[in-house]
């Protein structure tokens, strides 16, 4: 495996870690702004594998680590990457994180970069349910049926 492949795989992994940590944080912690300095309990941030019980980081620390992973992903992912995370997925995720942090300037900045890239044109239909991938999707998970066949519902 080449050094470039290693770096891309690490960036893909850090994107997924940020994606998962963000989802868990939104489920199990009070939102950003609950305390003035976001010092309220967040989640246990798993930055490396271990079986030890961890202490909950503050919400401020959680968001800082999530943004660090997303910045690494943005810096090291390609613009096109088949079904894997891309530089654009990292930018879109950063926009979502900044929105949660009530940092509307950065949320608008990163969302604007993605929207103005013209890489993800809006559908011409109000039908929000499509079979398989569509042009609006920046990042999507693929579900596999028990037999290993991709479920094309996206």
Coordinates of C-alpha atoms in Angstrom, one line a residue:
X1 CA 0.0 0.0 0.0
X2 CA 1.4 3.4 -0.9
X3 CA 1.8 6.3 1.5
X4 CA -0.9 8.2 -0.5
X5 CA -3.3 5.4 0.0
X6 CA -2.5 5.3 3.8
X7 CA -3.2 9.0 4.1
X8 CA -6.5 8.7 2.2
X9 CA -7.6 5.8 4.3
X10 CA -6.7 7.6 7.5
X11 CA -8.7 10.7 6.2
X12 CA -11.7 8.4 5.3
X13 CA -11.5 6.9 8.8
X14 CA -11.3 10.2 10.6
X15 CA -14.2 11.5 8.6
X16 CA -16.3 8.5 9.7
X17 CA -15.1 8.9 13.3
X18 CA -16.2 12.5 13.3
X19 CA -19.5 11.6 11.6
X20 CA -20.2 9.0 14.3
X21 CA -19.0 11.1 17.3
X22 CA -21.2 14.0 16.1
X23 CA -24.2 11.8 15.9
X24 CA -23.7 10.3 19.3
X25 CA -22.9 13.7 20.8
X26 CA -26.2 15.1 19.5
X27 CA -28.1 12.1 21.1
X28 CA -26.4 12.0 24.5
X29 CA -25.4 15.5 25.4
X30 CA -27.1 18.8 25.9
X31 CA -26.7 21.0 22.9
X32 CA -23.9 23.5 22.4
X33 CA -24.7 26.7 24.3
X34 CA -26.3 24.8 27.3
X35 CA -23.5 26.4 29.3
X36 CA -21.8 29.6 28.3
X37 CA -18.4 27.9 27.7
X38 CA -19.8 24.5 26.6
X39 CA -18.2 22.9 29.7
X40 CA -21.2 20.6 30.3
X41 CA -20.6 16.8 29.8
X42 CA -20.4 15.6 26.3
X43 CA -19.5 12.0 25.4
X44 CA -16.5 9.7 25.8
X45 CA -14.4 10.5 22.7
X46 CA -12.8 7.4 21.4
X47 CA -9.7 8.6 19.6
X48 CA -8.0 5.2 19.6
X49 CA -9.1 1.7 20.3
X50 CA -9.2 0.4 23.8
X51 CA -11.5 -1.4 26.2
X52 CA -11.2 1.0 29.1
X53 CA -14.0 3.0 30.5
X54 CA -13.5 6.6 29.6
X55 CA -14.5 9.8 31.1
X56 CA -16.9 12.1 29.3
X57 CA -15.2 15.1 27.6
X58 CA -16.9 18.5 27.7
X59 CA -19.0 19.4 24.8
X60 CA -16.4 22.0 23.8
X61 CA -13.7 19.3 23.8
X62 CA -15.9 17.0 21.7
X63 CA -16.7 19.6 19.1
X64 CA -13.0 20.6 18.9
X65 CA -11.9 17.0 18.3
X66 CA -14.7 16.5 15.7
X67 CA -13.6 19.6 13.8
X68 CA -10.0 18.5 14.0
X69 CA -10.9 15.2 12.3
X70 CA -13.0 16.9 9.7
X71 CA -10.2 19.4 8.9
X72 CA -7.8 16.5 8.4
X73 CA -10.4 14.8 6.2
X74 CA -10.9 17.9 4.1
X75 CA -7.2 18.4 3.7
X76 CA -6.5 14.8 2.7
X77 CA -9.5 13.5 0.9
X78 CA -9.9 13.7 -2.9
X79 CA -12.8 15.6 -4.5
X80 CA -14.1 12.3 -6.0
X81 CA -13.7 9.0 -4.1
X82 CA -16.3 6.5 -5.5
X83 CA -18.6 5.6 -2.6
X84 CA -16.3 6.9 0.1
X85 CA -16.1 10.2 1.9
X86 CA -14.7 13.2 -0.1
X87 CA -13.4 16.6 0.5
X88 CA -16.9 17.9 -0.1
X89 CA -18.4 15.5 2.4
X90 CA -16.0 16.9 5.0
X91 CA -16.9 20.5 4.1
X92 CA -20.7 19.7 4.4
X93 CA -20.2 18.0 7.7
X94 CA -18.2 21.0 9.0
X95 CA -21.2 23.2 8.0
X96 CA -23.5 20.9 10.0
X97 CA -21.2 21.0 13.1
X98 CA -20.8 24.8 12.9
X99 CA -24.6 25.1 12.7
X100 CA -24.9 23.0 15.9
X101 CA -22.4 25.4 17.5
X102 CA -24.5 28.4 16.5
X103 CA -21.5 29.6 14.5
X104 CA -23.6 30.7 11.5
X105 CA -20.8 32.5 9.6
X106 CA -18.7 29.3 9.4
X107 CA -21.8 27.2 8.7
X108 CA -22.8 29.4 5.8
X109 CA -19.2 29.5 4.6
X110 CA -18.8 25.8 4.3
X111 CA -22.4 25.1 3.1
X112 CA -21.9 27.8 0.5
X113 CA -18.7 26.2 -0.8
X114 CA -20.5 22.9 -1.2
X115 CA -23.6 24.4 -2.8
X116 CA -21.6 26.7 -5.1
X117 CA -19.3 23.9 -6.3
X118 CA -22.0 22.8 -8.7
X119 CA -21.1 19.2 -8.0
X120 CA -24.4 18.4 -6.3
X121 CA -27.2 19.9 -8.4
X122 CA -30.7 20.0 -6.8
X123 CA -33.3 17.6 -8.1
X124 CA -36.1 19.0 -10.2
X125 CA -38.7 17.2 -8.2
X126 CA -40.2 17.6 -4.8
X127 CA -40.2 13.8 -4.4
X128 CA -37.8 13.4 -1.5
X129 CA -37.7 9.6 -1.8
X130 CA -35.6 8.3 -4.7
X131 CA -34.5 4.8 -5.5
X132 CA -30.7 4.7 -5.3
X133 CA -28.3 7.6 -5.2
X134 CA -29.2 11.0 -6.5
X135 CA -27.3 14.2 -7.5
X136 CA -28.1 16.0 -4.2
X137 CA -26.3 13.4 -2.0
X138 CA -23.0 14.6 -0.8
X139 CA -22.3 11.5 1.4
X140 CA -24.6 8.5 2.0
X141 CA -24.3 5.2 3.7
X142 CA -25.2 2.1 1.7
X143 CA -27.2 -0.6 3.3
X144 CA -26.5 -4.2 2.4
X145 CA -29.0 -7.0 2.6
X146 CA -28.1 -10.2 4.3
X147 CA -26.8 -11.7 1.1
X148 CA -24.2 -9.0 0.5
X149 CA -26.3 -7.3 -2.2
X150 CA -26.5 -3.5 -2.0
X151 CA -29.9 -2.1 -1.1
X152 CA -30.3 0.6 -3.7
X153 CA -32.7 2.7 -1.6
X154 CA -29.6 4.5 -0.3

